[in-house]
Coordinates of C-alpha atoms (C1' of nucleotides) in Angstrom, one line a residue:
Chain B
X30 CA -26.8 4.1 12.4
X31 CA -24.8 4.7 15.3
X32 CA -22.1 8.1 15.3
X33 CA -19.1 5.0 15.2
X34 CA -20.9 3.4 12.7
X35 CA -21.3 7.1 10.3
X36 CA -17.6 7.5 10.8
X37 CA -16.3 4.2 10.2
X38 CA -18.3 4.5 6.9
X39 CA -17.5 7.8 6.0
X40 CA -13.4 7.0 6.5
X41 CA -13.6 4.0 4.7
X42 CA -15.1 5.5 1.2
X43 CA -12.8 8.4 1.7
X44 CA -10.0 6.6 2.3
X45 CA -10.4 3.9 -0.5
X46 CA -11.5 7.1 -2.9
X47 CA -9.1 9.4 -2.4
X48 CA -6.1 7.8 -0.1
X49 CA -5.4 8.3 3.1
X50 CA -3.3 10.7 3.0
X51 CA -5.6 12.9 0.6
X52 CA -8.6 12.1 3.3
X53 CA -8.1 14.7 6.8
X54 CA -10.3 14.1 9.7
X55 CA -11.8 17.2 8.9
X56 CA -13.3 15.2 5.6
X57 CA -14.4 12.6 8.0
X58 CA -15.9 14.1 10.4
X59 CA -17.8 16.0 7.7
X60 CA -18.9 13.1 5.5
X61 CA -19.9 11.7 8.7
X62 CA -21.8 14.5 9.4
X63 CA -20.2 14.8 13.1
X64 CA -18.0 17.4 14.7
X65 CA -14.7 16.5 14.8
X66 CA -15.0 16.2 18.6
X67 CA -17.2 13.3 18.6
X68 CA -14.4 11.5 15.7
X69 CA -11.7 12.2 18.9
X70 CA -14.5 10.3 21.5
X71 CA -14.8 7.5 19.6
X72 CA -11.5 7.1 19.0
X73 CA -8.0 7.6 19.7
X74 CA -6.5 9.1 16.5
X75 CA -6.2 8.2 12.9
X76 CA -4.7 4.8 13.3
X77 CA -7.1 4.2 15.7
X78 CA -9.9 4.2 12.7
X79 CA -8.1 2.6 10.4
X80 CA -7.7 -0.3 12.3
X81 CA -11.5 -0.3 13.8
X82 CA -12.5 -0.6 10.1
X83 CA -10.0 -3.0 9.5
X84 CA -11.7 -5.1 12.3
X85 CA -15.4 -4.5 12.1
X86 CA -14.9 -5.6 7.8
X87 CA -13.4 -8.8 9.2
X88 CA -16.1 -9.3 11.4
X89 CA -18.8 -8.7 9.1
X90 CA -17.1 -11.3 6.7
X91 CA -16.8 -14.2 9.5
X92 CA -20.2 -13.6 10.2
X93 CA -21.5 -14.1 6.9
X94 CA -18.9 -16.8 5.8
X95 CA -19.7 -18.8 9.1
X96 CA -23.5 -18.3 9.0
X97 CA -25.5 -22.1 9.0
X98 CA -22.3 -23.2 9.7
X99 CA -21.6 -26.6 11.5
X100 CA -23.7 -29.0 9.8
X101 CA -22.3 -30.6 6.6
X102 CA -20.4 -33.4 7.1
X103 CA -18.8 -33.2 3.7
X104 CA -15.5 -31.2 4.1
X105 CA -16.0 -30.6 0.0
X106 CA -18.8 -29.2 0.4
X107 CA -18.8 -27.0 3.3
X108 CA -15.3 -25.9 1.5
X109 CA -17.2 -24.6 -1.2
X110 CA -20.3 -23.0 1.2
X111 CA -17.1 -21.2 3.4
X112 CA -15.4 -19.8 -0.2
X113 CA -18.7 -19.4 -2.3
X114 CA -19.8 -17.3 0.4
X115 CA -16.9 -15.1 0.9
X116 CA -16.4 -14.4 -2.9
X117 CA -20.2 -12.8 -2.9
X118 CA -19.4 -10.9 0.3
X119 CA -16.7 -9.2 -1.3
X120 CA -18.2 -8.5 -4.9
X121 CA -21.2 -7.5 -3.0
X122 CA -18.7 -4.9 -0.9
X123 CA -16.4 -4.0 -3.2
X124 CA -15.3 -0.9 -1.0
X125 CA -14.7 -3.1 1.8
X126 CA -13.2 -5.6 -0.2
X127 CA -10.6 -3.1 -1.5
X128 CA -9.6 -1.8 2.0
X129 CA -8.8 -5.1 3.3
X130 CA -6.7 -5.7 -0.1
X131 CA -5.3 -2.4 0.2
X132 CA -4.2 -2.4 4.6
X133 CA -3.7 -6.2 5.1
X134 CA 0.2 -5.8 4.0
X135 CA 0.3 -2.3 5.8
X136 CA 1.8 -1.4 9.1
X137 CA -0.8 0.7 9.9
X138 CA -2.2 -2.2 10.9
X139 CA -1.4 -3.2 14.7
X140 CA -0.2 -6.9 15.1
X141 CA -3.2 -6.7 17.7
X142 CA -5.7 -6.0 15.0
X143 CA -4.3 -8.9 13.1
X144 CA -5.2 -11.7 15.5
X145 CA -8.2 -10.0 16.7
X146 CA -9.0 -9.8 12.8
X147 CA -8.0 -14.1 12.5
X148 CA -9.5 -15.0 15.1
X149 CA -12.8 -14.7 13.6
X150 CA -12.1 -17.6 11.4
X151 CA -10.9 -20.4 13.4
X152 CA -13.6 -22.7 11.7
X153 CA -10.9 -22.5 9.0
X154 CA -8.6 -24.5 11.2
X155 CA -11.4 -26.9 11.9
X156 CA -12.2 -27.7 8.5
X157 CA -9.1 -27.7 7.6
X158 CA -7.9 -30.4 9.8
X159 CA -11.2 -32.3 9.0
X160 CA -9.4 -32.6 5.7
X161 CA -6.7 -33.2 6.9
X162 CA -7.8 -36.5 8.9
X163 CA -9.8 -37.6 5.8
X164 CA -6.2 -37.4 4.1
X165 CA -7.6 -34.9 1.4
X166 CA -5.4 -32.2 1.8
X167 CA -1.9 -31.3 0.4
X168 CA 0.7 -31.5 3.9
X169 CA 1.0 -28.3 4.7
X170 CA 0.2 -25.8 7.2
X171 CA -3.6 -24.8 7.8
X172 CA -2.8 -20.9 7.5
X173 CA -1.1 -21.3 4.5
X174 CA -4.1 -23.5 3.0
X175 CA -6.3 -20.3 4.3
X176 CA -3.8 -17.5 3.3
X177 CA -3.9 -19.1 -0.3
X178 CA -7.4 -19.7 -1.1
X179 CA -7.8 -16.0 0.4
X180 CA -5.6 -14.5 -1.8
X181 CA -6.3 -16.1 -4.8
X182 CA -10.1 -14.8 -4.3
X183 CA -8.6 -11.2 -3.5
X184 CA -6.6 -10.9 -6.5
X185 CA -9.2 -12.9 -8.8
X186 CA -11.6 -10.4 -7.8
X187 CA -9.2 -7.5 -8.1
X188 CA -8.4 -8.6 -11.6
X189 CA -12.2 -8.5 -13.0
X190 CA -12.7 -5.5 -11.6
X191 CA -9.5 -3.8 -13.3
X192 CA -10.4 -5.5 -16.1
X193 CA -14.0 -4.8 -16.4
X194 CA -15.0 -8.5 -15.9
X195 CA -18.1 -9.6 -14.9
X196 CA -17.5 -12.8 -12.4
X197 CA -20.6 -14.9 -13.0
X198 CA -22.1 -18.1 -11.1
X199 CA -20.2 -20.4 -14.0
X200 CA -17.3 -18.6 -13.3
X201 CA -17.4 -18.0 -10.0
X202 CA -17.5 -22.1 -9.8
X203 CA -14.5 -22.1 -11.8
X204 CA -12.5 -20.2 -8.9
X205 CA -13.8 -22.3 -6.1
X206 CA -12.7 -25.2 -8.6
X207 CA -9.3 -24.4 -8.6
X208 CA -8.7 -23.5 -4.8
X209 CA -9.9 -27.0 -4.6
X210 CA -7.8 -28.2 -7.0
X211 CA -5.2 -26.5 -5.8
X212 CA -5.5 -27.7 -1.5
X213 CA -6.3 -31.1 -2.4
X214 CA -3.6 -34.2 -2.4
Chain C
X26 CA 24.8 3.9 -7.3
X27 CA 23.3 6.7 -8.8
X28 CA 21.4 9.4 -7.2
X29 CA 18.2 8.0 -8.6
X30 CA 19.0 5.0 -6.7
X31 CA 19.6 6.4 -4.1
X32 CA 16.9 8.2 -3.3
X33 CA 14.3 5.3 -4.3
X34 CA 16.6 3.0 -2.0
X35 CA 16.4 4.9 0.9
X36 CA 12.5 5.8 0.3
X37 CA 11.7 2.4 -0.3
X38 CA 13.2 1.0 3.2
X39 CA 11.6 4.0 5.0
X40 CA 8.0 3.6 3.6
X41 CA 8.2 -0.3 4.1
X42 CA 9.7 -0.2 7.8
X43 CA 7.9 3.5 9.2
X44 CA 4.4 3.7 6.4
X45 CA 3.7 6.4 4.5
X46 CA 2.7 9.1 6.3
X47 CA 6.0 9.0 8.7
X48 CA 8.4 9.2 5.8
X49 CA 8.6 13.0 5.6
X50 CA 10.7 14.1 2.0
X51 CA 13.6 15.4 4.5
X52 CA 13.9 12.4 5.9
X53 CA 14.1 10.4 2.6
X54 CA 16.6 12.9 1.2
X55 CA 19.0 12.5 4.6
X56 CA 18.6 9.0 3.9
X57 CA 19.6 9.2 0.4
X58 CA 22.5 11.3 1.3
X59 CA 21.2 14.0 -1.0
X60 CA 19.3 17.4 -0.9
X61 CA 16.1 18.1 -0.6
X62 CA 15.9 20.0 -3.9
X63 CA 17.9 16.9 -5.7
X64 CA 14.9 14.8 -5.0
X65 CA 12.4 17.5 -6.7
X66 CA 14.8 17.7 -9.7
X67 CA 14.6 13.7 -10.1
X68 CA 11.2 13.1 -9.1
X69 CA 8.0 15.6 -9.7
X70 CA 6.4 14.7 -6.0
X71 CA 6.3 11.9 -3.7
X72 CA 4.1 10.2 -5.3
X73 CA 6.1 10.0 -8.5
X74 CA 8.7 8.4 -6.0
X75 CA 6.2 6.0 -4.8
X76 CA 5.4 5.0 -8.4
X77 CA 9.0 5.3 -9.7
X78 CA 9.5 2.4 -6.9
X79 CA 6.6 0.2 -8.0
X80 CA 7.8 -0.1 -11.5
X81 CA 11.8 -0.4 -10.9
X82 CA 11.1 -3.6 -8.7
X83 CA 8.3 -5.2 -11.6
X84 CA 11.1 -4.5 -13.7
X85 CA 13.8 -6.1 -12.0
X86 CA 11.3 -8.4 -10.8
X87 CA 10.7 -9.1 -14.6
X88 CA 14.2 -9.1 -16.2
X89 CA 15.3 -12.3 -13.2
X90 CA 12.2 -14.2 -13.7
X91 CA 12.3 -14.6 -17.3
X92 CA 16.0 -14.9 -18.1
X93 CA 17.2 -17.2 -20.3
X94 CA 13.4 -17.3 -21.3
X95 CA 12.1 -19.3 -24.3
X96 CA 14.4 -22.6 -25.1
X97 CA 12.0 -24.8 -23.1
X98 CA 9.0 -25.7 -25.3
X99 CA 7.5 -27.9 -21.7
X100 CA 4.8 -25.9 -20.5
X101 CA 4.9 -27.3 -16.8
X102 CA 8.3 -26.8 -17.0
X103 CA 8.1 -23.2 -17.8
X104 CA 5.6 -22.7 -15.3
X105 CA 8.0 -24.2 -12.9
X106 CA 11.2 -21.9 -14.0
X107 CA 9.3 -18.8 -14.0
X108 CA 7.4 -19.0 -10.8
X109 CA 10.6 -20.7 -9.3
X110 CA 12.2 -18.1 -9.7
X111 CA 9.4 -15.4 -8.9
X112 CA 9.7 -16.7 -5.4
X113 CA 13.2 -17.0 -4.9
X114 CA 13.7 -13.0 -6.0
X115 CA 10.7 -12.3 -3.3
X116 CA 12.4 -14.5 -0.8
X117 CA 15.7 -12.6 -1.5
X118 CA 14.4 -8.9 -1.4
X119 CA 11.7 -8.8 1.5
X120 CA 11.7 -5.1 1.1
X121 CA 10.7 -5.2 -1.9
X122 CA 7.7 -7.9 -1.8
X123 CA 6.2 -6.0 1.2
X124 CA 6.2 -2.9 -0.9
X125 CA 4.8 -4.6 -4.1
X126 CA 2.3 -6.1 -1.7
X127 CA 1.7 -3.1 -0.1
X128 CA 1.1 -0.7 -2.7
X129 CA -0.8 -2.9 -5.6
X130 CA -3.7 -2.0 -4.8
X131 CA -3.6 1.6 -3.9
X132 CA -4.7 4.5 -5.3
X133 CA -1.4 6.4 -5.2
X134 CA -0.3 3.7 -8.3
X135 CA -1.3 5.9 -11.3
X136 CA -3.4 3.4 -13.8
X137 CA -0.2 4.2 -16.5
X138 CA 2.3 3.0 -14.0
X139 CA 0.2 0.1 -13.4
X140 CA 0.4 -0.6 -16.8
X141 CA 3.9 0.1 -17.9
X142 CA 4.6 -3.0 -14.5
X143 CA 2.5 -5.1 -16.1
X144 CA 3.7 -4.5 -19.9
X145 CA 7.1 -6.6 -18.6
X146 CA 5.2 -10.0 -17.9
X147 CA 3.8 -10.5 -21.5
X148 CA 5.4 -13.6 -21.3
X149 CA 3.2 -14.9 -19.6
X150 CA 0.3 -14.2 -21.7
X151 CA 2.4 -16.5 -24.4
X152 CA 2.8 -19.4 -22.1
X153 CA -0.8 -18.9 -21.0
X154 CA -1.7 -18.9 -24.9
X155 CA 0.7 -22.3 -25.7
X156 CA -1.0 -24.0 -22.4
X157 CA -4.5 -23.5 -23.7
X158 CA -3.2 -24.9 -27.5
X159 CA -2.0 -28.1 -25.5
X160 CA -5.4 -28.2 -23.7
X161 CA -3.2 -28.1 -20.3
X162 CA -5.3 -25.3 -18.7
X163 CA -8.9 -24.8 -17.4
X164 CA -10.7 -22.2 -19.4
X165 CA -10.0 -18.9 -17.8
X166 CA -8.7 -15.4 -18.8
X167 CA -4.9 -15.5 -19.3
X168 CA -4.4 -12.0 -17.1
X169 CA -6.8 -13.9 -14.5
X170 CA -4.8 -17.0 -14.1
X171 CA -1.4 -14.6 -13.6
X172 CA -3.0 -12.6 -10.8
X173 CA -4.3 -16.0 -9.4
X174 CA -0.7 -17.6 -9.2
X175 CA 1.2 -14.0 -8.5
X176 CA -1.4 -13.6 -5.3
X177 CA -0.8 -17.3 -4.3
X178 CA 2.4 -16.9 -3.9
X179 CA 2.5 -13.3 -3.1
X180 CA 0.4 -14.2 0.4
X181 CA 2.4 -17.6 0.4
X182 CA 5.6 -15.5 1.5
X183 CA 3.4 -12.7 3.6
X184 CA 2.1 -15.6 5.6
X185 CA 5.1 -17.7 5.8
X186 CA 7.0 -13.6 6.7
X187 CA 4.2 -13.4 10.0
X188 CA 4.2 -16.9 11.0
X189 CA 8.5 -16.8 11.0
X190 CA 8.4 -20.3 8.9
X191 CA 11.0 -20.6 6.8
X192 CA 10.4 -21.5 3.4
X193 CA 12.9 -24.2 2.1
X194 CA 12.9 -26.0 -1.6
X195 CA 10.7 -28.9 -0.4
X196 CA 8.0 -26.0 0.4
X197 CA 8.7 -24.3 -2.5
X198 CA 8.3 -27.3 -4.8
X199 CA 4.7 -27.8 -2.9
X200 CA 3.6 -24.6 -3.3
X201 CA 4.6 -24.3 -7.4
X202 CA 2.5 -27.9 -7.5
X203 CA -0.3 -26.2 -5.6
X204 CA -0.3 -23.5 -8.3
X205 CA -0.4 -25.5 -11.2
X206 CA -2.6 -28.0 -9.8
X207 CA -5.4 -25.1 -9.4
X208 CA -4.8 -24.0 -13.2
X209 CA -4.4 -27.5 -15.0
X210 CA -6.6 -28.5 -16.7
Chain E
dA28 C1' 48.4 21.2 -19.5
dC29 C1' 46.2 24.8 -17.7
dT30 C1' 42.8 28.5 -17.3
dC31 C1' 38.1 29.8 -16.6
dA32 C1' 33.4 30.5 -18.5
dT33 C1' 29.3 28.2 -18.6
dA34 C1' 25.7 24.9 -17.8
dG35 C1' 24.0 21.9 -15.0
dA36 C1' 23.9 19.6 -10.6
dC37 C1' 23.2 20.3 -6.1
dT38 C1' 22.0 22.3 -1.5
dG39 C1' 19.0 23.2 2.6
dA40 C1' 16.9 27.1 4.9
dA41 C1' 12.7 29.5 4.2
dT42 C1' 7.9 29.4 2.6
dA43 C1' 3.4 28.3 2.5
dG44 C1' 0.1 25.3 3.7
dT45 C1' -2.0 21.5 5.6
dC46 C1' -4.0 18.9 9.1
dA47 C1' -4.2 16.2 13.6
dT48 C1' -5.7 17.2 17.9
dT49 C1' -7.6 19.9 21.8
dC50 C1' -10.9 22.2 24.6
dA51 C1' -14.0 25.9 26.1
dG52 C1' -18.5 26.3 25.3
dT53 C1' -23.2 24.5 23.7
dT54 C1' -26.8 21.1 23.3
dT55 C1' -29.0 16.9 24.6
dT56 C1' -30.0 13.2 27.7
dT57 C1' -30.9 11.3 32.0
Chain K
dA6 C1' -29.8 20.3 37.4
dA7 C1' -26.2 17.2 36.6
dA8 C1' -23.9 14.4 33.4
dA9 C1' -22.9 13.1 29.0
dA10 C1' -22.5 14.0 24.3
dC11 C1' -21.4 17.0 21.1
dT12 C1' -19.4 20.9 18.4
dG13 C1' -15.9 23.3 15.5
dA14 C1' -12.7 27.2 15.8
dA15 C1' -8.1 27.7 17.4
dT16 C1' -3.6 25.7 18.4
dG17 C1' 0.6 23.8 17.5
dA18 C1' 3.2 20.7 14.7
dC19 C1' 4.7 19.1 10.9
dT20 C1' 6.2 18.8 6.2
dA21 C1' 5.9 19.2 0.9
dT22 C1' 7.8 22.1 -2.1
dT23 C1' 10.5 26.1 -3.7
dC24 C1' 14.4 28.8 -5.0
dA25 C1' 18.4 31.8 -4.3
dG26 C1' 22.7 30.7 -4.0
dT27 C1' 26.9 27.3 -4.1
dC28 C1' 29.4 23.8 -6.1
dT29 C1' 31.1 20.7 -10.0
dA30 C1' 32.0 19.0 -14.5
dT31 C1' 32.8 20.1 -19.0
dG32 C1' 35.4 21.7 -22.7
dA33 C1' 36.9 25.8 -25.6
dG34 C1' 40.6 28.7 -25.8
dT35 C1' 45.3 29.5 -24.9

DNA sequence: ACTCATAGACTGAATAGTCATTCAGTTTTT
DNA sequence: AAAAACTGAATGACTATTCAGTCTATGAGT
């Protein structure tokens, strides 16, 4: 594991743990086991990690969303290969999930970051107008279609975990299920 | 205006527009018009302001959305009132969404205040309960299908805030069929 | 109606501490 | 041996919180 890599880790369990304003770069560089020096090569200040985590989550997520991808015809299907997919991601990284729950609404988070952050999933965009074209969709706008079936995973997810619910394959359908339901005309 | 008000007022539009970490206490009692030591004889730290905040807007969030609440025995209907007017109080206090949005899923929300929020939407659990009786829902966990409709909406507004589209009634009615389609049955 | 004593509300400068950031020096790599 | 990576104590700012003192509202006594 890379020094970028030890920190990036060791900011993001603090932060989610403890806050960030309860987590000092002191911590950081600490739990990274790295002097704080090295925290300052790597990157510019505070900010400058949040949003590098921010990123590299994002990309992590595209990559496994997106993986095999191109192949299936069937917009239906690779709809529920794209969302099946992300839903494990996330239960599988539930740190990582909460960051992105917890910094996606927060200035913190440069407008740069943002689109370098979407821009990993214009397949969403393809698919969508796919669906589009085969007049499956509701009319409106592809990011909305994206922001919503998102969300509704985030918050689903959130949810069982406040509530100490275990999100099983049956039930796991049932959320892909109703993002269908909901996108489709 | 109270002084309570004030000083949740004036926090709440500095932590929304500057973050966290910027909004020093000073600056939030200059704000408020008010001095420092006011703001410790209201609120314990700034955290207690921060959850003080949360709960005020679930609140008033709460009291708008469920006014004149329980003549209409339709359960689409209902649907349609409360949620209709969910997203017209969001539209009408931007503030106030960001910060909701913001701060739902952070650590600084105490697990009490998170529960004295959500004690105001029981409502919901009772429509929830009357849909299931009329065999108008899919089979999922009442608090699971109010997160999934709060967040579809919730990133509804975010994205429609970043993209600068407006959001007019003909959106809005598409968006409250989007959310029931997902949920019927 | 008018003191004025008292409680409570209010103030903001001072305190006490924290923490982001730097940099002179050390270690490792090339 | 030169360059690059690394270190962490020291610096310099900043800010949460306190508290000694001031102001204001209340109402009992005249």
């Amino acid at each position: 594991m890379t020094k970028t890599e030890k920190i990036l880790n060791a900011a993001l369990q603090l932060i989610i743990e403890r806050g960030l304003e309860r987590t000092p770069m002191s911590k950081i560089a600490d739990k990274a086991e790295v002097g704080m020096g090295t925290v300052y090569k790597y990157f510019k200040d505070k900010e400058d990690i949040i949003n590098a985590i921010y990123v590299s989550i994002k990309e992590e997520e595209a990559q496994l969303v997106f993986v095999n991808n191109g192949h299936n015809p069937d917009v239906r299907a690779t709809f529920m290969n794209y969302y099946g997919r992300m839903i494990d991601y996330f239960l599988d990284n539930t740190l990582k999930f909460n960051f992105i729950s917890q910094y996606a609404f927060s200035p913190i988070i440069k407008t740069t970051t943002q689109k370098k952050a979407m821009s990993q999933f214009y397949h969403f965009d393809d698919h969508y107008r796919k669906g589009l074209e085969e007049n499956l969709f509701k009319d409106i706008k592809a990011e909305h279609m994206t922001f919503f079936v998102f969300s509704a995973i985030a918050y689903w997810i959130k949810a069982a975990n406040e509530l100490h619910i275990k999100i099983d394959e049956t039930y796991k359908t049932v959320l892909l299920q109703m993002a269908w339901d909901a996108i489709k005309k």
